[in-house]
Coordinates of C-alpha atoms and ligand atoms in Angstrom, one line a residue:
M436 CA 0.0 0.0 0.0
N437 CA 1.7 3.2 -1.1
D438 CA 0.8 6.7 0.0
T439 CA -1.6 7.4 -2.8
S440 CA -3.5 4.2 -2.3
S441 CA -3.6 4.9 1.4
W442 CA -5.0 8.3 0.7
T443 CA -7.6 6.9 -1.8
L444 CA -8.7 4.4 0.9
Y445 CA -8.9 7.1 3.5
K446 CA -11.1 9.2 1.2
R447 CA -13.4 6.3 0.5
L448 CA -13.6 5.6 4.2
M449 CA -14.4 9.2 4.9
K450 CA -17.6 8.7 2.8
Y451 CA -18.9 6.7 5.8
V452 CA -18.0 9.5 8.1
R453 CA -19.7 12.3 6.1
P454 CA -23.3 11.6 7.2
H455 CA -22.2 12.2 10.8
W456 CA -20.4 15.5 10.2
K457 CA -22.4 17.2 12.9
D458 CA -21.2 14.9 15.6
F459 CA -17.8 15.3 14.1
V460 CA -17.9 19.1 14.5
V461 CA -19.1 18.9 18.1
A462 CA -16.2 16.5 18.8
A463 CA -13.8 18.9 17.2
I464 CA -15.1 21.8 19.3
G465 CA -14.7 19.6 22.4
Y466 CA -11.1 18.9 21.5
G467 CA -10.5 22.6 20.9
I468 CA -11.7 23.3 24.4
Y469 CA -9.6 20.5 25.8
A470 CA -6.5 21.8 24.1
A471 CA -7.0 25.4 25.2
S472 CA -7.7 24.5 28.8
S473 CA -4.7 22.2 28.9
T474 CA -2.4 24.8 27.5
A475 CA -3.7 27.2 30.2
F476 CA -1.9 24.9 32.7
A477 CA 1.5 26.4 31.6
K478 CA 0.1 29.9 32.1
V479 CA -1.2 28.9 35.5
M480 CA 2.3 27.7 36.5
E481 CA 3.6 31.1 35.3
Y482 CA 1.1 33.0 37.5
L483 CA 1.8 30.6 40.4
T484 CA 5.5 31.2 40.4
N485 CA 5.2 34.9 40.0
G486 CA 2.4 35.0 42.7
I487 CA 4.5 33.0 45.2
Q488 CA 7.2 35.6 44.8
N489 CA 4.8 38.5 45.4
P490 CA 1.7 37.1 47.1
D491 CA -1.3 39.4 47.5
A492 CA -5.0 38.9 48.5
Q493 CA -6.3 39.2 44.9
F494 CA -3.9 36.5 43.7
R495 CA -5.0 34.2 46.5
Q496 CA -8.6 34.3 45.2
F497 CA -7.8 34.3 41.5
L498 CA -5.5 31.4 41.3
P499 CA -7.8 28.7 42.8
M500 CA -10.6 29.9 40.6
L501 CA -8.5 29.7 37.6
V502 CA -7.4 26.1 38.5
V503 CA -11.1 25.0 38.9
L504 CA -12.2 26.7 35.7
M505 CA -9.3 25.2 33.8
F506 CA -10.2 21.6 34.9
A507 CA -13.9 22.2 34.4
C508 CA -13.4 23.3 30.8
R509 CA -11.0 20.4 30.2
G510 CA -13.7 18.0 31.5
V511 CA -16.4 19.5 29.2
G512 CA -14.0 19.3 26.3
T513 CA -13.1 15.7 27.1
F514 CA -16.7 14.7 27.3
L515 CA -17.8 16.4 24.0
G516 CA -14.8 15.0 22.1
G517 CA -14.9 11.5 23.5
F518 CA -18.6 10.9 23.3
F519 CA -19.4 12.5 20.0
M520 CA -16.4 10.8 18.4
Q521 CA -17.6 7.5 19.7
R522 CA -21.0 8.2 18.1
V523 CA -19.2 8.7 14.8
A524 CA -17.1 5.5 15.3
R525 CA -20.0 3.2 16.2
N526 CA -22.0 4.5 13.3
V527 CA -19.2 3.9 10.9
V528 CA -18.6 0.4 12.2
H529 CA -22.3 -0.4 11.9
A530 CA -22.6 1.0 8.4
L531 CA -19.5 -0.8 7.2
R532 CA -20.4 -4.1 8.8
I533 CA -23.9 -4.2 7.3
D534 CA -22.5 -3.2 3.9
V535 CA -20.0 -6.0 4.0
F536 CA -22.7 -8.5 5.1
R537 CA -25.2 -7.3 2.5
Q538 CA -22.5 -7.8 -0.1
M539 CA -21.8 -11.3 1.2
L540 CA -25.4 -12.2 0.5
R541 CA -24.8 -11.2 -3.1
L542 CA -21.5 -12.8 -3.8
P543 CA -21.2 -15.6 -6.3
G544 CA -20.7 -19.2 -5.4
R545 CA -17.1 -19.0 -6.7
F546 CA -16.2 -16.4 -4.1
Y547 CA -17.3 -18.8 -1.3
D548 CA -15.3 -21.6 -2.9
Q549 CA -12.2 -19.5 -2.8
H550 CA -12.5 -18.0 0.8
S551 CA -12.6 -19.8 4.1
G552 CA -15.6 -19.3 6.3
G553 CA -13.4 -18.2 9.2
H554 CA -11.7 -15.5 7.2
L555 CA -15.0 -14.2 6.0
L556 CA -16.4 -14.2 9.5
S557 CA -13.4 -12.3 10.9
R558 CA -14.1 -9.6 8.3
V559 CA -17.4 -8.7 9.9
T560 CA -16.2 -9.0 13.4
Y561 CA -12.5 -8.1 13.8
H562 CA -11.7 -6.1 10.7
V563 CA -14.6 -3.6 11.0
E564 CA -13.5 -2.9 14.6
Q565 CA -10.0 -2.2 13.4
V566 CA -11.3 0.4 11.1
T567 CA -12.4 2.6 14.0
G568 CA -8.7 3.0 14.7
A569 CA -8.2 4.7 11.4
V570 CA -11.5 6.6 11.3
T571 CA -11.9 7.9 14.8
K572 CA -9.1 7.0 17.2
A573 CA -6.6 8.5 14.9
V574 CA -8.8 11.6 14.2
T575 CA -9.4 11.9 18.0
V576 CA -5.7 12.0 18.7
I577 CA -4.9 14.3 15.8
M578 CA -7.5 16.8 17.0
Q579 CA -7.1 16.4 20.7
E580 CA -3.3 16.2 20.9
G581 CA -2.8 18.2 17.7
F582 CA -4.7 21.2 19.0
Y583 CA -2.8 20.8 22.3
V584 CA 0.6 20.8 20.6
I585 CA -0.4 23.9 18.6
G586 CA -1.6 25.6 21.7
L587 CA 1.6 24.8 23.6
T588 CA 3.7 25.9 20.6
C589 CA 2.0 29.2 20.4
Y590 CA 2.5 29.7 24.1
L591 CA 6.2 28.9 23.8
F592 CA 6.7 31.3 20.9
W593 CA 4.9 34.0 22.7
T594 CA 7.0 33.5 25.8
N595 CA 10.5 33.1 24.2
W596 CA 10.7 32.5 20.4
K597 CA 14.5 32.0 20.4
L598 CA 14.3 29.1 22.8
T599 CA 11.3 27.6 21.0
L600 CA 13.3 27.5 17.7
V601 CA 16.0 25.5 19.5
F602 CA 13.4 23.1 20.8
I603 CA 11.9 22.7 17.3
A604 CA 15.3 21.9 15.8
V605 CA 15.1 18.5 17.4
T606 CA 11.9 17.6 15.5
P607 CA 13.4 15.9 12.4
L608 CA 15.1 13.3 14.6
I609 CA 11.8 12.5 16.1
A610 CA 10.1 12.4 12.7
G611 CA 12.7 9.8 11.5
V612 CA 11.9 7.4 14.4
V613 CA 8.1 7.8 13.7
A614 CA 8.5 7.1 10.0
Y615 CA 10.4 3.9 10.7
A616 CA 7.9 2.7 13.2
S617 CA 4.9 3.4 11.0
R618 CA 6.3 1.3 8.1
R619 CA 6.8 -1.6 10.5
F620 CA 3.3 -1.1 12.0
R621 CA 1.7 -1.4 8.6
K622 CA 3.4 -4.7 7.8
L623 CA 2.6 -6.2 11.2
A624 CA -1.0 -5.1 11.2
R625 CA -1.7 -7.0 8.0
R626 CA -0.1 -10.1 9.4
I627 CA -2.1 -9.8 12.6
Q628 CA -5.4 -9.4 10.7
R629 CA -4.7 -12.5 8.7
S630 CA -3.7 -14.5 11.7
V631 CA -7.0 -13.6 13.4
G632 CA -8.7 -15.0 10.3
D633 CA -6.7 -18.2 10.7
V634 CA -7.6 -18.5 14.4
T635 CA -11.4 -18.0 13.7
H636 CA -11.1 -20.4 10.7
V637 CA -9.5 -23.3 12.6
A638 CA -11.8 -22.8 15.7
S639 CA -15.0 -22.7 13.6
E640 CA -14.0 -25.8 11.7
S641 CA -13.3 -27.7 14.9
I642 CA -16.4 -26.5 16.6
T643 CA -18.8 -27.3 13.8
G644 CA -17.1 -30.6 13.1
Y645 CA -16.4 -31.7 16.6
R646 CA -17.9 -35.1 16.1
V647 CA -15.5 -35.9 13.2
V648 CA -12.6 -34.5 15.1
R649 CA -13.4 -36.7 18.1
T650 CA -14.1 -39.9 16.2
H651 CA -11.0 -39.5 14.2
G652 CA -9.0 -38.9 17.3
A653 CA -7.8 -35.7 15.7
E654 CA -7.9 -33.6 18.9
E655 CA -4.2 -33.3 19.0
F656 CA -4.0 -32.4 15.4
E657 CA -6.6 -29.7 15.6
Y658 CA -5.1 -28.5 18.9
E659 CA -1.7 -28.2 17.2
R660 CA -3.2 -26.4 14.2
F661 CA -5.0 -24.0 16.5
R662 CA -1.9 -23.5 18.7
R663 CA 0.2 -22.7 15.6
A664 CA -2.4 -20.1 14.4
S665 CA -2.7 -18.6 17.8
E666 CA 1.1 -18.6 18.3
Y667 CA 1.6 -16.8 15.0
N668 CA -0.9 -14.2 16.2
R669 CA 0.9 -14.0 19.5
V670 CA 4.4 -13.4 17.9
Q671 CA 3.1 -10.8 15.5
S672 CA 1.2 -9.0 18.2
L673 CA 4.2 -9.0 20.4
K674 CA 6.4 -7.6 17.5
E675 CA 3.9 -4.9 17.2
S676 CA 4.0 -4.2 20.9
L677 CA 7.8 -4.2 20.8
T678 CA 7.8 -1.6 18.1
K679 CA 5.4 0.5 20.0
S680 CA 7.2 0.0 23.3
V681 CA 10.6 0.8 21.9
S682 CA 9.5 3.7 19.8
A683 CA 7.7 5.5 22.6
P684 CA 10.6 5.7 25.0
V685 CA 13.1 6.5 22.3
I686 CA 10.9 9.4 21.3
Q687 CA 10.5 10.5 24.9
T688 CA 14.3 10.3 25.5
L689 CA 14.8 12.5 22.5
M690 CA 12.3 14.9 24.0
A691 CA 14.1 14.8 27.4
L692 CA 17.5 15.5 25.7
S693 CA 16.0 18.5 23.9
L694 CA 14.5 19.6 27.2
A695 CA 17.8 19.3 29.0
L696 CA 19.5 21.3 26.2
L697 CA 16.7 23.9 26.6
V698 CA 17.2 24.3 30.3
W699 CA 20.9 24.6 29.9
L700 CA 20.5 27.3 27.2
A701 CA 17.7 29.0 29.0
L702 CA 19.9 29.5 32.0
A703 CA 22.5 31.3 29.9
P704 CA 22.2 34.9 31.0
D705 CA 21.8 36.5 27.5
I706 CA 18.9 34.2 26.6
M707 CA 17.3 34.2 30.0
G708 CA 17.6 38.0 29.7
G709 CA 14.0 39.2 29.6
M710 CA 12.3 36.3 31.2
N711 CA 11.1 36.5 34.8
A712 CA 10.9 33.4 37.0
G713 CA 7.3 32.7 36.2
E714 CA 7.8 32.8 32.5
F715 CA 10.8 30.5 32.8
I716 CA 8.8 27.9 34.8
G717 CA 5.8 28.3 32.4
F718 CA 8.1 27.8 29.4
I719 CA 9.7 24.6 30.8
T720 CA 6.3 23.3 31.9
A721 CA 4.9 23.9 28.4
A722 CA 7.9 22.2 26.8
S723 CA 7.6 19.2 29.0
L724 CA 3.8 19.0 28.5
M725 CA 4.6 18.6 24.9
A726 CA 6.0 15.1 25.5
K727 CA 2.6 13.3 26.0
P728 CA 0.7 14.7 23.0
I729 CA 3.7 14.2 20.7
K730 CA 4.0 10.6 21.9
S731 CA 0.3 10.1 21.2
L732 CA 0.7 11.7 17.8
T733 CA 3.5 9.3 16.9
E734 CA 1.3 6.4 17.7
I735 CA -1.6 7.3 15.4
S736 CA 0.4 6.2 12.4
G737 CA 0.2 2.6 13.6
M738 CA -3.5 3.0 14.2
I739 CA -4.1 4.4 10.8
Q740 CA -2.1 1.7 9.1
K741 CA -4.0 -1.0 11.0
G742 CA -7.3 0.5 10.1
L743 CA -6.3 1.0 6.5
S744 CA -5.1 -2.5 6.0
A745 CA -8.4 -3.7 7.5
V746 CA -10.4 -1.4 5.3
Q747 CA -8.6 -2.6 2.3
E748 CA -9.8 -6.1 2.9
L749 CA -13.3 -4.9 3.5
F750 CA -13.4 -2.9 0.3
A751 CA -12.0 -6.0 -1.5
I752 CA -15.3 -7.6 -0.5
T753 CA -17.6 -4.7 -1.3
D754 CA -15.8 -4.2 -4.6
H755 CA -16.1 -7.8 -5.6
P756 CA -18.6 -8.1 -8.4
P757 CA -21.9 -9.6 -7.2
E758 CA -23.6 -12.5 -8.8
P759 CA -24.3 -11.4 -12.4
D760 CA -28.1 -10.8 -12.8
P761 CA -28.5 -9.6 -16.4
G762 CA -32.0 -10.9 -16.9
H763 CA -35.2 -8.8 -16.3
I764 CA -38.0 -11.2 -17.1
D765 CA -40.2 -12.4 -14.3
P766 CA -42.1 -15.3 -15.6
G767 CA -44.5 -15.6 -12.7
R768 CA -45.0 -19.2 -11.9
V769 CA -43.4 -21.5 -14.6
R770 CA -44.9 -24.8 -15.8
G771 CA -41.6 -26.4 -15.1
E772 CA -40.3 -27.6 -18.5
V773 CA -36.5 -27.7 -18.1
T774 CA -34.0 -28.1 -21.0
F775 CA -30.3 -28.4 -20.7
D776 CA -28.9 -27.7 -24.1
Q777 CA -25.3 -28.8 -24.7
V778 CA -24.2 -27.5 -21.3
R779 CA -20.5 -27.2 -20.7
F780 CA -19.0 -26.1 -17.4
T781 CA -15.7 -25.8 -15.6
Y782 CA -15.2 -24.5 -12.1
N783 CA -12.0 -22.7 -12.7
K784 CA -10.8 -21.1 -16.0
G785 CA -8.1 -23.4 -17.4
D786 CA -9.2 -26.5 -15.6
S787 CA -10.7 -29.3 -17.6
D788 CA -14.5 -29.4 -18.1
V789 CA -16.6 -30.9 -15.4
L790 CA -19.6 -31.1 -17.9
H791 CA -18.9 -31.9 -21.5
G792 CA -22.0 -30.7 -23.4
V793 CA -24.9 -32.2 -21.5
S794 CA -28.3 -32.2 -23.1
L795 CA -31.4 -33.2 -21.2
E796 CA -35.0 -32.3 -21.4
A797 CA -37.5 -32.7 -18.6
R798 CA -41.2 -32.2 -19.3
A799 CA -43.3 -30.3 -16.8
G800 CA -44.1 -32.5 -13.8
E801 CA -41.6 -35.2 -14.8
M802 CA -39.4 -36.9 -12.3
V803 CA -35.9 -37.4 -13.5
A804 CA -33.5 -39.5 -11.4
M805 CA -29.8 -38.9 -11.9
V806 CA -27.4 -41.6 -11.1
G807 CA -23.7 -42.2 -11.7
R808 CA -20.5 -42.4 -9.9
S809 CA -19.6 -39.8 -7.4
G810 CA -17.8 -36.9 -9.1
S811 CA -19.6 -37.5 -12.4
G812 CA -21.1 -34.0 -12.3
K813 CA -24.7 -34.6 -11.1
T814 CA -24.6 -31.9 -8.3
T815 CA -22.8 -29.5 -10.6
L816 CA -25.5 -29.9 -13.3
V817 CA -28.4 -29.2 -11.0
S818 CA -26.6 -26.3 -9.3
L819 CA -26.5 -24.6 -12.7
L820 CA -30.3 -24.5 -12.7
T821 CA -30.4 -22.0 -9.8
R822 CA -27.4 -20.1 -11.3
F823 CA -25.1 -20.7 -8.4
Y824 CA -22.7 -21.0 -11.3
D825 CA -23.2 -20.1 -15.0
P826 CA -22.5 -22.6 -17.8
T827 CA -19.3 -21.9 -19.8
G828 CA -21.1 -23.2 -22.9
G829 CA -24.6 -24.1 -24.0
R830 CA -27.9 -22.9 -22.5
I831 CA -30.4 -23.9 -19.9
L832 CA -34.1 -23.1 -20.6
I833 CA -37.1 -23.1 -18.4
D834 CA -40.4 -23.1 -20.3
G835 CA -38.4 -22.3 -23.4
Q836 CA -36.8 -19.2 -21.8
D837 CA -33.0 -19.0 -21.4
I838 CA -32.5 -18.7 -17.6
M839 CA -30.0 -15.9 -18.3
T840 CA -32.9 -13.7 -19.4
L841 CA -34.8 -14.3 -16.1
E842 CA -34.4 -12.1 -13.1
L843 CA -32.2 -14.1 -10.6
K844 CA -34.8 -13.7 -7.8
A845 CA -37.6 -14.8 -10.0
L846 CA -35.6 -17.8 -11.2
R847 CA -34.8 -18.9 -7.7
R848 CA -38.4 -18.6 -6.7
Q849 CA -39.2 -21.5 -9.2
V850 CA -36.8 -23.9 -7.5
A851 CA -37.0 -25.7 -4.1
L852 CA -33.8 -27.4 -3.0
V853 CA -33.4 -30.2 -0.6
S854 CA -29.6 -30.8 -0.4
Q855 CA -27.8 -33.8 0.8
Q856 CA -26.4 -31.8 3.7
V857 CA -29.5 -30.4 5.3
V858 CA -29.1 -26.9 6.5
L859 CA -31.3 -25.8 9.4
F860 CA -31.2 -22.5 11.2
N861 CA -31.1 -22.2 15.0
T862 CA -34.6 -21.0 15.4
T863 CA -38.1 -22.5 15.9
I864 CA -39.4 -25.4 13.8
A865 CA -42.1 -23.2 12.4
N866 CA -39.5 -20.6 11.3
N867 CA -37.4 -23.3 9.7
I868 CA -40.3 -24.6 7.6
A869 CA -41.5 -21.1 6.6
Y870 CA -37.9 -19.9 6.2
G871 CA -37.6 -16.4 4.8
Q872 CA -41.4 -15.8 5.1
P873 CA -42.1 -14.5 8.5
E874 CA -45.6 -13.5 7.6
A875 CA -46.6 -17.2 6.9
T876 CA -49.7 -18.4 8.8
R877 CA -49.5 -21.3 11.2
E878 CA -52.0 -23.3 9.2
D879 CA -49.8 -23.2 6.1
V880 CA -46.8 -24.3 8.2
I881 CA -48.8 -27.2 9.7
A882 CA -50.0 -28.2 6.3
A883 CA -46.5 -28.4 5.0
A884 CA -45.4 -30.3 8.1
R885 CA -48.2 -32.9 7.6
A886 CA -47.3 -33.4 4.0
A887 CA -43.7 -34.1 5.0
Y888 CA -44.7 -36.4 7.8
V889 CA -43.0 -34.3 10.4
D890 CA -46.1 -33.3 12.4
E891 CA -46.2 -36.5 14.4
F892 CA -42.8 -35.8 16.0
I893 CA -43.3 -32.1 16.3
E894 CA -46.5 -32.5 18.2
R895 CA -44.6 -34.7 20.7
L896 CA -42.2 -31.9 21.5
P897 CA -43.0 -29.8 24.5
D898 CA -43.1 -26.5 22.6
G899 CA -44.4 -28.0 19.4
Y900 CA -43.8 -25.8 16.4
D901 CA -42.2 -23.2 18.6
T902 CA -39.4 -25.6 19.7
L903 CA -35.9 -24.2 19.1
I904 CA -33.8 -26.8 17.3
G905 CA -30.3 -25.7 18.1
D906 CA -27.4 -25.1 15.8
N907 CA -28.2 -26.7 12.4
G908 CA -30.9 -28.8 14.2
V909 CA -28.6 -30.7 16.6
M910 CA -31.6 -31.7 18.6
L911 CA -33.2 -33.7 15.8
S912 CA -32.4 -37.1 14.3
G913 CA -31.0 -37.4 10.8
G914 CA -34.4 -38.6 9.5
Q915 CA -36.2 -35.7 11.2
R916 CA -33.8 -33.2 9.9
Q917 CA -34.4 -34.4 6.4
R918 CA -38.1 -34.4 6.7
L919 CA -38.0 -30.9 8.0
A920 CA -36.0 -29.9 5.0
I921 CA -38.6 -31.6 2.8
A922 CA -41.3 -29.7 4.7
R923 CA -39.5 -26.5 3.9
A924 CA -39.4 -27.4 0.2
I925 CA -43.2 -28.3 0.3
F926 CA -43.9 -24.9 2.0
K927 CA -42.0 -23.1 -0.7
D928 CA -44.3 -24.7 -3.3
A929 CA -42.0 -24.2 -6.2
P930 CA -42.7 -25.8 -9.6
I931 CA -39.2 -27.3 -9.8
L932 CA -37.7 -29.4 -7.1
I933 CA -34.1 -30.5 -6.7
L934 CA -33.5 -33.3 -4.4
D935 CA -30.1 -34.5 -3.4
E936 CA -30.9 -37.7 -1.6
A937 CA -28.9 -38.4 1.5
T938 CA -26.5 -41.3 1.1
S939 CA -26.4 -42.1 4.7
A940 CA -28.5 -45.0 5.8
L941 CA -31.7 -44.1 7.7
D942 CA -33.8 -46.2 10.0
T943 CA -36.6 -48.0 8.2
E944 CA -39.3 -45.8 9.8
S945 CA -37.6 -42.6 8.7
E946 CA -37.0 -44.0 5.3
R947 CA -40.6 -45.0 4.9
Y948 CA -41.8 -41.5 6.0
I949 CA -39.4 -39.8 3.7
Q950 CA -40.5 -41.9 0.7
K951 CA -44.1 -41.1 1.4
A952 CA -43.3 -37.4 1.8
L953 CA -41.3 -37.4 -1.5
E954 CA -44.2 -39.0 -3.3
D955 CA -46.4 -36.1 -2.2
V956 CA -43.9 -33.4 -2.8
C957 CA -43.1 -34.5 -6.3
K958 CA -46.7 -34.4 -7.5
G959 CA -47.2 -31.6 -10.1
R960 CA -43.6 -30.6 -10.0
T961 CA -40.6 -31.2 -12.2
T962 CA -38.3 -33.1 -10.0
F963 CA -34.6 -33.8 -10.3
V964 CA -33.4 -36.4 -7.9
I965 CA -29.8 -37.2 -7.4
A966 CA -30.7 -40.7 -6.5
H967 CA -28.9 -43.1 -4.3
R968 CA -31.7 -45.4 -3.4
L969 CA -33.4 -48.0 -5.6
S970 CA -36.8 -47.1 -4.4
T971 CA -36.5 -43.6 -5.8
I972 CA -35.0 -44.7 -9.0
E973 CA -37.8 -47.1 -9.7
R974 CA -40.4 -44.5 -9.1
A975 CA -38.8 -42.0 -11.5
D976 CA -40.3 -41.3 -14.9
R977 CA -36.9 -41.4 -16.4
I978 CA -33.4 -42.2 -15.2
V979 CA -30.3 -40.5 -16.6
V980 CA -26.8 -41.9 -16.1
M981 CA -23.9 -39.5 -15.8
D982 CA -20.3 -40.5 -16.3
N983 CA -17.4 -38.2 -16.1
G984 CA -19.3 -35.1 -17.2
H985 CA -21.2 -36.9 -20.0
L986 CA -24.8 -38.0 -20.0
V987 CA -24.3 -41.6 -21.1
E988 CA -27.8 -43.2 -20.9
S989 CA -31.4 -42.1 -20.5
G990 CA -34.6 -44.1 -20.2
S991 CA -36.9 -46.0 -17.8
H992 CA -35.6 -48.5 -15.3
D993 CA -36.7 -51.4 -17.5
E994 CA -35.4 -50.0 -20.7
L995 CA -32.0 -49.3 -19.2
L996 CA -31.8 -52.7 -17.6
A997 CA -32.6 -54.3 -20.9
R998 CA -29.8 -52.2 -22.6
E999 CA -27.2 -53.9 -20.4
G1000 CA -25.2 -50.7 -20.3
A1001 CA -23.9 -48.4 -17.6
Y1002 CA -27.1 -48.4 -15.6
A1003 CA -27.4 -52.2 -15.6
A1004 CA -23.8 -52.3 -14.3
L1005 CA -24.6 -49.8 -11.5
H1006 CA -27.7 -51.8 -10.7
R1007 CA -25.8 -55.0 -10.4
I1008 CA -23.2 -53.4 -8.1
Q1009 CA -26.1 -52.1 -5.9
F1010 CA -27.7 -55.5 -5.6
S1011 CA -24.5 -57.1 -4.5
D1012 CA -24.1 -54.2 -2.0
T1013 CA -26.4 -54.6 1.0
A1014 CA -26.0 -51.0 2.1
G1015 CA -28.0 -50.1 -1.1
T1016 CA -26.0 -47.1 -2.2
A1017 CA -25.1 -46.5 -5.8
T1018 CA -22.6 -43.8 -5.5
Ligands
ADP10 P1 -21.5 -35.6 -8.2 O1 -22.6 -34.8 -7.8 O2 -21.8 -36.5 -9.4 O3 -20.8 -36.5 -7.2 P2 -20.1 -33.1 -8.6 O4 -21.0 -32.4 -9.5 O5 -20.2 -32.8 -7.2 O6 -20.3 -34.7 -8.8 O7 -18.6 -32.9 -9.0 C1 -18.2 -33.0 -10.3 C2 -16.7 -32.6 -10.4 O8 -16.6 -31.2 -10.1 C3 -15.8 -33.3 -9.4 O9 -14.6 -33.7 -10.1 C4 -15.5 -32.3 -8.4 O10 -14.2 -32.5 -7.9 C5 -15.6 -31.0 -9.1 N1 -16.1 -29.9 -8.2 C6 -17.3 -30.0 -7.5 N2 -17.5 -28.8 -6.8 C7 -16.4 -28.0 -7.1 C8 -16.0 -26.7 -6.7 N3 -16.8 -25.9 -5.9 N4 -14.9 -26.2 -7.2 C9 -14.1 -26.9 -8.0 N5 -14.4 -28.2 -8.4 C10 -15.6 -28.7 -8.0

């Protein structure tokens, strides 16, 4: 990140601050008051020294009042500055965070393939917080301490300009130290941010997959992975602290040296000349007061760098092109005729094709079972239908319309999806069934639950439809989770249904219920089933066999058996396999 790009980033970030300019101005006024009243301290010291030398009654009343007034003003300034700047900060964090999240809801499937969940999570938690460093903490220090330094400098010049020039001569030395430290801060900040992403990533994987971790006895492995991520974070954070801890005292020592030089010079008769004792004490006080704000000012560069490198990663998300949505047609409710026309697809440019020109037509209301070895492209083919990815060649038509011409929202409304890995949300059963439709009536939810044969177990739960089901439905059995997902698909009532059958063996009761539910849900819908069970395959109107990205056979169960081809071979394998899975 060079200076121009830092500046461009900063300007973009300031767009988030602009709506809160009023708060910002109030904060600035607060810092102005703070700086003025703090500078007054040097003046108070001057009065005090002179007053002690010539005490009188008026002085005795005046000085205490001045002290109280000074601190009261300082308090008001601190409050106005601190609170109103926080208002700006929290608003900016909130705005950035929801912008990033909104964008995440629009990003294409490829983006999720390329980024780990943990890293994406840390963007909306850790990174946005870091940004406040650049936006408000840095600005706070610049204003609060900057005004203070200006105030003190004015006082110094006003008291003795010659001495002040000597004092200022030391500045380039200090600037050098600051520049070096800030370069280092920038590098370390980026490493720390990435390491926080790693820590979140490893932790979230081990938390969601704790069963796999335990059954594979991988606790030590995961522990070690986490320990390494955390250790890296520790080392980088310490390096940052080291830079900070070394640079601060070095700067202070330089300040002390210049102060010593100052005292030595000030005591020289020809410079001391016109100054009285009060002015002398006031001058030295002001010069030494300079140390704290200057130190704070040197630290902001680290803060800004941290914030900017975080904001760079956030803008990388908000700048990422969203899912392409070129179509404008809203077909209402389609009949459900689906045509794949010479569809080709590859996940990454340059990789070999995953689908090599697949053509398939499904009539409205037809049930097409897809079978084939794992990795043959079945899931990929159906995921093109909802445009999670776009074909690299060929077309997909629904009711004769190219799906690229349909509005993405309208297209997805036509399709209900029951995926192999059931995704449930940690909310009530009713909300899971009517997902995304909070206005749904209880009757509709119950009707969908009946059709999916989930009502019998729901009614046995203490809170019925209002039972919370835990993260991804941990409180339900595998069969129950699947039936709940089917209920959700039934509730959506879409003309096209995609069903990725679970490969895992279910108990016979669940299996029977699911079969019955599927029979109902398929009625009047075009259904694509990625089939693993014979019962589904036999019920299908048509079976297509995929192999290595090609559609190799298509026909009814009997036709394909008679053909003695790929399907017949799969069928034979399945019958010799008691688990009854084809893939
Ligand atoms: P099936 O559903 O028949 O088991 P898939 O459609 O899941 O097969 O996979 C087809 C091929 O595409 C496989 O070789 C797989 O490795 C690859 N693949 C699947 N998903 C992705 C992805 N997100 N990124 C890259 N390659 C993928």
